[in-house]
Amino acid sequence: MSLQVEKLEKNMAKLTIEVSAQELEAAIQSAYQKNKSRISVPGFRKGKVPRQMIEKMYGKEIFYEDAANALIPGAYDKAMEECEESIVSSPKIEVVQIEAGKPFIFTAEVALKPEVKLGKYKGVKVDKEVITVTEEEVAAEIEKERENNARTIEVEGRAVEDGDIATIDFEGFVDGVAFEGGKGENYPLTIGSGSFIPGFEEQLIGKNKDEEVDVNVTFPEDYHAEELKGKEALFKVTVKEVKTKELPEVDDEFAAEVSEFETLAEYKEDIRKKLTEKKEKEARNAKEEAVITAIIEDSAMEIPDAMLETQQRQIVDEFAQRLQMQGISLEQYFQFTGLDAEKMLEQAKPQADRRIKSRLVLEAIVAAEKITVSDEDYEKEIERMAEVYNMEKDKVREMLGENETAKKQFMDDLAITKAADFVVSQAKETKKRASKKAEKAE
């Protein structure tokens, strides 16, 4: 295999990759062996037709596509190893020459890692966050715990109120015709949750158990089902059961039941401590974001479109994997939201741009400050991850990948983290006034 690299404009390059005629012949023969049982030629049994006969009848090109598809991945990987440039995008492949007896030639257009002209990265000025936890915030946490420990009891002798759980049967009609997906039985609907079409839940307030109700609504213009957008609909609803939540009293007994503490005062103090820790972590993250944003704005780099597109696809792929873990496919998500792949990629563009620029400036800072990661740093991070995920250290290593390439990538990521910690430690905080609400709390 041979490689030629041609630099193009805007941090792009064209790799011309040549594979020997012998390797091409082997790939064509392999394609023939793979496909011969599917090809029919009069006078021959399937799978017994000579290659020359197939090529004579269908043309020599019949096996070229499969041969090219077999050769390109391995040849491109070798080219990446040989190439001294840093490639940061998926390749755009174009076949230049494919003919039996001649070398196989193809090109790969790729983005190269942009050069970064670092601006100021030491002593960046950011607002100092004032960390306060109010009584209202503590009370809100307690209220969440009350909700989690509430009992659901059936209501007798009164109509549906806001906050109740109404068990309903319903069927929806548009222009007098029932529509698909508009019917349900024994559906538990929390009144005021906003989980149904706007205006639906409010019309059940004041209705009683076993009462039949006509609910008139208009589907939103941005509703996910195209055929229902902006349409007026009538729902025939039967209220089958009404329940409400009974919340526990907030006292020492409640504190002992939901926490490791015996008194409400101790429980509240623990909530305040945890909220403070959470806000401190959020403030640290916000400070890092602000510092990196300032560095990006003071630096210069030209991001190739192909690099940005590759990152956009990666973000969408990561999102699809998270959905899959919840048992939802990307296609189902598109149906629910009315989005499509193109719109999702466009939505991912700002995040992709930010992710790329953050990484590039931090890599430049790693180089400028000669930041290194030792084997000791590596082992400490493995130990930390094992503790966080409650896993054995060997399992963490296995999860990360134990080959040298995977270890190098992980250590590069640790160097980026060190660079982020460095610029945050060098930042200068200017005092930011607390809000009036926070000042009162103090």
XYZ file of C-alpha atoms in Angstrom:
442
model
C 0.000 0.000 0.000
C 1.188 3.525 -0.769
C -0.072 6.878 0.504
C 0.057 10.438 -0.810
C -1.223 13.400 1.221
C -2.430 16.602 -0.415
C -3.258 19.549 1.859
C -6.446 21.409 0.920
C -8.007 24.657 2.152
C -9.728 25.066 5.535
C -7.767 22.330 7.331
C -8.822 19.615 4.891
C -6.631 17.012 3.174
C -6.982 14.421 0.436
C -5.320 11.052 1.030
C -4.644 9.076 -2.165
C -4.310 5.412 -1.200
C -3.022 2.758 -3.601
C -3.475 -0.979 -3.008
C -1.479 -3.483 -5.085
C -3.009 -5.345 -8.036
C -2.325 -8.637 -6.210
C -4.408 -7.562 -3.193
C -7.190 -6.390 -5.508
C -7.165 -9.770 -7.303
C -7.433 -11.579 -3.944
C -10.385 -9.372 -2.954
C -12.152 -10.004 -6.301
C -11.626 -13.756 -5.908
C -13.015 -13.566 -2.363
C -16.056 -11.661 -3.647
C -16.588 -14.378 -6.275
C -16.437 -17.130 -3.635
C -18.890 -15.221 -1.455
C -21.441 -14.584 -4.210
C -21.140 -17.517 -6.645
C -23.930 -19.529 -5.011
C -26.387 -16.684 -5.671
C -25.658 -16.349 -9.401
C -27.514 -18.424 -11.994
C -26.008 -19.310 -15.389
C -27.812 -21.725 -17.761
C -26.085 -25.108 -17.911
C -24.399 -24.799 -14.493
C -25.532 -25.708 -11.004
C -25.631 -22.820 -8.502
C -22.268 -22.397 -6.837
C -20.454 -24.267 -9.624
C -20.250 -21.473 -12.197
C -16.604 -20.552 -13.041
C -15.657 -16.958 -12.313
C -14.627 -16.369 -15.933
C -18.089 -17.435 -17.115
C -19.844 -15.085 -14.684
C -17.587 -12.190 -15.703
C -18.198 -12.931 -19.368
C -21.971 -12.889 -18.924
C -22.316 -10.014 -16.436
C -19.122 -8.033 -17.001
C -15.822 -8.023 -15.098
C -17.181 -5.252 -12.861
C -19.671 -7.603 -11.170
C -17.357 -8.257 -8.205
C -15.668 -4.847 -8.051
C -18.004 -3.237 -5.496
C -17.682 -6.071 -2.978
C -13.907 -6.147 -3.510
C -13.628 -2.391 -2.933
C -15.798 -2.575 0.206
C -13.525 -5.329 1.543
C -10.270 -3.479 0.796
C -11.092 0.108 1.789
C -11.435 -0.221 5.619
C -8.103 -2.014 6.123
C -6.235 0.153 3.637
C -7.638 3.329 5.179
C -6.654 2.184 8.702
C -3.073 1.540 7.499
C -3.010 4.942 5.811
C -4.082 6.603 9.084
C -1.202 4.863 10.884
C 1.299 6.056 8.256
C -0.101 9.580 7.934
C 1.773 12.095 10.058
C -1.221 14.451 10.107
C -3.839 14.330 12.871
C -7.136 13.261 11.238
C -10.262 14.442 13.064
C -13.195 13.412 10.867
C -14.749 10.456 9.132
C -13.403 10.071 5.568
C -15.285 10.911 2.385
C -14.273 8.032 0.109
C -14.073 8.135 -3.690
C -12.833 5.277 -5.882
C -10.391 6.512 -8.541
C -9.333 3.246 -10.190
C -10.568 -0.326 -9.898
C -9.678 -2.770 -12.667
C -8.404 -6.324 -12.523
C -4.646 -6.466 -13.136
C -4.086 -2.855 -12.004
C -3.580 -1.265 -8.574
C -6.742 -0.260 -6.719
C -6.713 3.508 -6.036
C -9.110 5.496 -3.903
C -9.091 8.871 -2.165
C -10.217 9.811 1.337
C -11.040 13.458 2.015
C -10.595 14.195 5.711
C -10.406 17.079 8.164
C -7.100 17.755 9.903
C -6.764 18.934 13.464
C -6.806 22.753 13.356
C -3.969 24.837 14.713
C -4.982 26.829 17.797
C -3.611 30.283 18.501
C -4.112 30.484 22.244
C -5.220 33.742 23.748
C -5.056 34.583 27.433
C -5.618 31.509 29.580
C -4.055 32.502 32.906
C -5.786 34.955 35.200
C -9.125 34.859 33.367
C -11.666 36.958 35.260
C -14.943 35.290 36.279
C -17.743 36.169 38.686
C -17.444 34.696 42.164
C -20.494 32.626 42.984
C -22.079 33.248 46.380
C -23.260 29.906 47.761
C -26.387 30.141 49.913
C -29.106 27.667 50.826
C -32.464 29.161 51.809
C -35.123 27.773 54.151
C -37.440 27.588 51.133
C -34.996 25.264 49.352
C -34.726 23.004 52.406
C -38.534 22.965 52.681
C -38.826 22.064 48.988
C -36.555 19.029 49.495
C -38.668 17.923 52.453
C -41.799 18.362 50.345
C -40.336 16.075 47.677
C -39.705 13.443 50.341
C -43.269 13.867 51.622
C -44.532 13.252 48.082
C -42.356 10.139 47.809
C -43.838 8.808 51.047
C -47.431 9.841 50.430
C -50.294 7.343 50.634
C -52.850 7.238 47.858
C -56.393 6.977 49.204
C -59.733 6.776 47.439
C -61.939 9.862 47.649
C -65.565 9.498 48.661
C -68.294 12.128 48.699
C -66.604 14.879 46.678
C -65.792 15.795 43.092
C -62.422 15.830 41.327
C -60.023 18.556 42.515
C -56.708 19.831 41.222
C -53.954 17.395 42.232
C -56.260 14.360 42.410
C -55.602 11.164 40.488
C -58.624 10.404 38.315
C -58.831 6.923 36.785
C -60.591 7.391 33.439
C -61.785 5.632 30.307
C -61.637 7.863 27.233
C -62.065 7.860 23.489
C -61.240 10.763 21.161
C -63.041 11.824 17.992
C -62.159 14.309 15.237
C -65.051 15.312 12.974
C -67.083 12.550 14.609
C -64.570 9.821 13.723
C -62.469 7.977 16.332
C -58.734 8.427 15.676
C -55.877 6.006 16.219
C -54.232 6.221 19.642
C -57.111 8.250 21.087
C -58.581 5.522 23.276
C -57.637 4.352 26.766
C -59.073 2.391 29.670
C -58.352 2.644 33.405
C -55.845 5.436 32.754
C -54.567 7.121 35.969
C -54.423 10.855 35.203
C -52.994 13.300 37.747
C -55.015 16.494 37.414
C -52.706 19.463 36.889
C -49.765 17.352 35.668
C -50.070 18.726 32.118
C -49.556 15.244 30.700
C -52.639 15.439 28.456
C -53.578 17.914 25.721
C -53.912 21.501 27.087
C -57.391 22.077 28.480
C -58.211 18.383 28.967
C -57.438 17.978 32.673
C -59.150 21.219 33.764
C -62.474 20.015 32.339
C -62.495 17.045 34.733
C -62.357 19.266 37.835
C -65.756 19.235 39.572
C -66.809 15.915 38.042
C -67.776 12.941 40.186
C -67.051 9.234 40.189
C -69.006 7.342 37.474
C -69.850 10.631 35.705
C -69.577 10.771 31.895
C -68.009 13.938 30.508
C -67.592 15.466 27.043
C -64.158 17.110 26.921
C -63.524 19.508 24.024
C -59.919 20.364 23.152
C -57.793 21.609 20.262
C -54.575 19.794 19.415
C -51.506 22.087 19.428
C -50.080 23.171 16.074
C -46.795 21.463 16.972
C -48.424 18.148 17.977
C -46.281 15.144 16.969
C -49.043 13.426 14.930
C -49.264 15.332 11.639
C -52.909 14.393 11.008
C -54.022 15.881 14.372
C -52.111 19.199 14.360
C -54.466 22.104 15.112
C -57.570 19.865 14.947
C -60.546 20.236 17.301
C -61.397 17.014 19.110
C -64.101 15.638 21.394
C -63.194 13.121 24.065
C -65.866 10.935 25.651
C -64.612 10.449 29.198
C -65.879 8.341 32.111
C -64.518 9.091 35.585
C -64.179 5.632 37.150
C -62.310 6.438 40.349
C -60.953 9.437 42.219
C -57.931 9.246 44.503
C -55.833 11.775 46.358
C -52.466 11.779 48.072
C -52.255 11.847 51.870
C -48.960 13.418 52.881
C -47.196 12.560 56.157
C -46.742 15.189 58.884
C -43.298 16.814 59.016
C -42.013 15.914 62.486
C -39.335 13.864 64.228
C -41.143 10.631 63.398
C -41.128 11.531 59.689
C -37.399 12.414 59.836
C -36.569 9.092 61.492
C -38.585 7.211 58.870
C -36.968 8.797 55.790
C -33.403 9.334 57.024
C -30.735 8.087 59.409
C -31.506 10.916 61.857
C -33.734 10.865 64.918
C -34.878 14.485 64.870
C -36.277 16.852 62.263
C -33.607 19.432 63.121
C -30.801 16.956 62.313
C -32.555 15.918 59.108
C -32.887 19.547 57.993
C -29.215 20.216 58.725
C -28.218 17.220 56.606
C -30.401 18.474 53.725
C -28.770 21.905 54.001
C -25.304 20.302 53.932
C -26.105 18.221 50.845
C -27.658 21.198 49.036
C -24.561 23.249 49.828
C -22.285 20.518 48.435
C -24.455 20.278 45.314
C -24.343 24.051 44.782
C -20.583 24.137 45.323
C -20.156 21.467 42.650
C -22.469 23.370 40.293
C -20.541 26.586 40.971
C -17.250 24.798 40.241
C -18.652 23.504 36.948
C -20.074 26.933 36.067
C -16.713 28.543 36.813
C -14.929 26.035 34.574
C -17.453 26.684 31.788
C -16.997 30.451 32.124
C -13.196 30.202 32.125
C -13.077 27.922 29.071
C -15.598 30.135 27.247
C -13.382 33.162 27.859
C -10.311 31.278 26.613
C -12.137 30.134 23.465
C -13.291 33.700 22.755
C -9.727 34.985 23.092
C -8.243 32.209 20.920
C -8.337 31.617 17.171
C -8.989 28.369 15.297
C -10.690 27.323 12.059
C -12.975 24.310 12.497
C -13.412 22.243 9.303
C -17.025 21.443 8.429
C -16.225 17.718 8.245
C -14.866 17.790 11.813
C -18.018 19.518 13.028
C -20.279 17.063 11.166
C -18.411 14.085 12.653
C -18.897 15.486 16.157
C -22.607 16.162 15.484
C -23.108 12.536 14.448
C -21.241 11.370 17.557
C -23.540 13.418 19.813
C -26.637 11.968 18.108
C -25.183 8.446 18.415
C -24.540 8.987 22.138
C -28.120 10.195 22.587
C -29.433 7.148 20.693
C -27.440 4.849 23.004
C -28.939 6.527 26.088
C -32.421 6.094 24.620
C -31.691 2.437 23.890
C -30.765 1.899 27.544
C -34.293 3.107 28.375
C -35.820 0.718 25.838
C -36.604 3.432 23.269
C -35.337 3.425 19.688
C -34.309 6.597 17.879
C -37.145 5.992 15.382
C -39.685 5.893 18.238
C -38.212 9.114 19.627
C -38.664 10.769 16.230
C -42.321 9.674 16.231
C -42.894 11.098 19.721
C -41.201 14.441 19.068
C -41.780 15.066 15.367
C -38.023 15.443 14.846
C -35.990 13.671 12.185
C -32.292 12.831 11.815
C -31.520 16.049 9.917
C -33.187 18.290 12.528
C -31.467 16.441 15.360
C -28.071 16.862 13.715
C -28.748 20.596 13.318
C -29.767 20.867 16.976
C -26.502 19.165 17.962
C -24.398 21.714 16.057
C -23.837 24.283 18.877
C -22.933 21.525 21.339
C -20.581 19.940 18.799
C -18.881 23.278 18.114
C -18.444 23.943 21.834
C -17.133 20.424 22.507
C -14.542 20.675 19.720
C -13.303 24.135 20.690
C -13.086 23.253 24.387
C -11.020 20.177 23.614
C -8.722 22.050 21.217
C -7.909 24.911 23.587
C -7.344 22.516 26.500
C -5.051 20.353 24.320
C -3.143 23.521 23.433
C -2.831 24.353 27.146
C -1.575 20.801 27.866
C 1.187 21.433 25.306
C 1.928 25.007 26.448
C 2.180 24.056 30.123
C 3.851 20.689 29.413
C 1.151 18.918 31.452
C 1.817 15.194 31.793
C -0.047 12.206 33.240
C 1.927 9.572 35.127
C 1.119 5.895 35.629
C 0.383 6.855 39.241
C -2.244 9.361 38.023
C -3.704 6.616 35.836
C -3.948 4.166 38.745
C -5.504 6.784 41.047
C -8.200 7.509 38.471
C -8.890 3.781 38.060
C -9.278 3.522 41.859
C -11.598 6.550 41.945
C -13.796 5.139 39.182
C -13.895 1.723 40.859
C -15.132 3.393 44.042
C -17.718 5.565 42.255
C -19.143 2.681 40.189
C -18.659 0.077 42.945
C -16.607 -2.124 40.640
C -13.355 -4.070 40.860
C -10.375 -2.191 39.409
C -9.767 -4.929 36.827
C -13.375 -4.552 35.658
C -12.853 -0.796 35.222
C -9.732 -1.452 33.135
C -11.664 -3.977 31.047
C -14.491 -1.436 30.553
C -12.024 1.244 29.411
C -10.082 -1.121 27.151
C -6.745 -2.633 28.063
C -4.782 -2.097 24.841
C -2.207 0.668 24.506
C -4.416 2.813 22.236
C -7.271 2.791 24.769
C -4.886 3.560 27.643
C -3.327 6.461 25.705
C -6.777 7.925 24.968
C -7.691 7.663 28.647
C -4.454 9.342 29.718
C -4.994 12.084 27.135
C -8.418 12.667 28.692
C -6.805 12.888 32.145
C -4.384 15.496 30.787
C -7.370 17.512 29.517
C -8.932 17.325 32.992
C -5.641 18.547 34.500
C -5.573 21.450 32.041
C -9.141 22.412 32.994
C -8.220 22.272 36.697
C -5.147 24.412 35.972
C -6.971 27.246 34.196
C -9.687 27.265 36.883
C -7.048 27.493 39.613
C -5.428 30.406 37.754
C -8.700 32.310 37.256
C -9.380 35.531 39.151
C -12.780 35.771 40.806
C -14.508 39.119 41.010
C -17.112 39.487 43.729
C -20.654 39.006 42.546
C -23.496 40.427 44.573
C -25.907 37.869 45.925
C -29.556 38.168 44.935
C -31.889 40.016 47.319
C -33.501 36.705 48.180
C -30.142 35.235 49.157
C -29.204 38.338 51.143
C -32.392 38.004 53.178
C -31.573 34.359 53.858
C -28.181 35.383 55.217
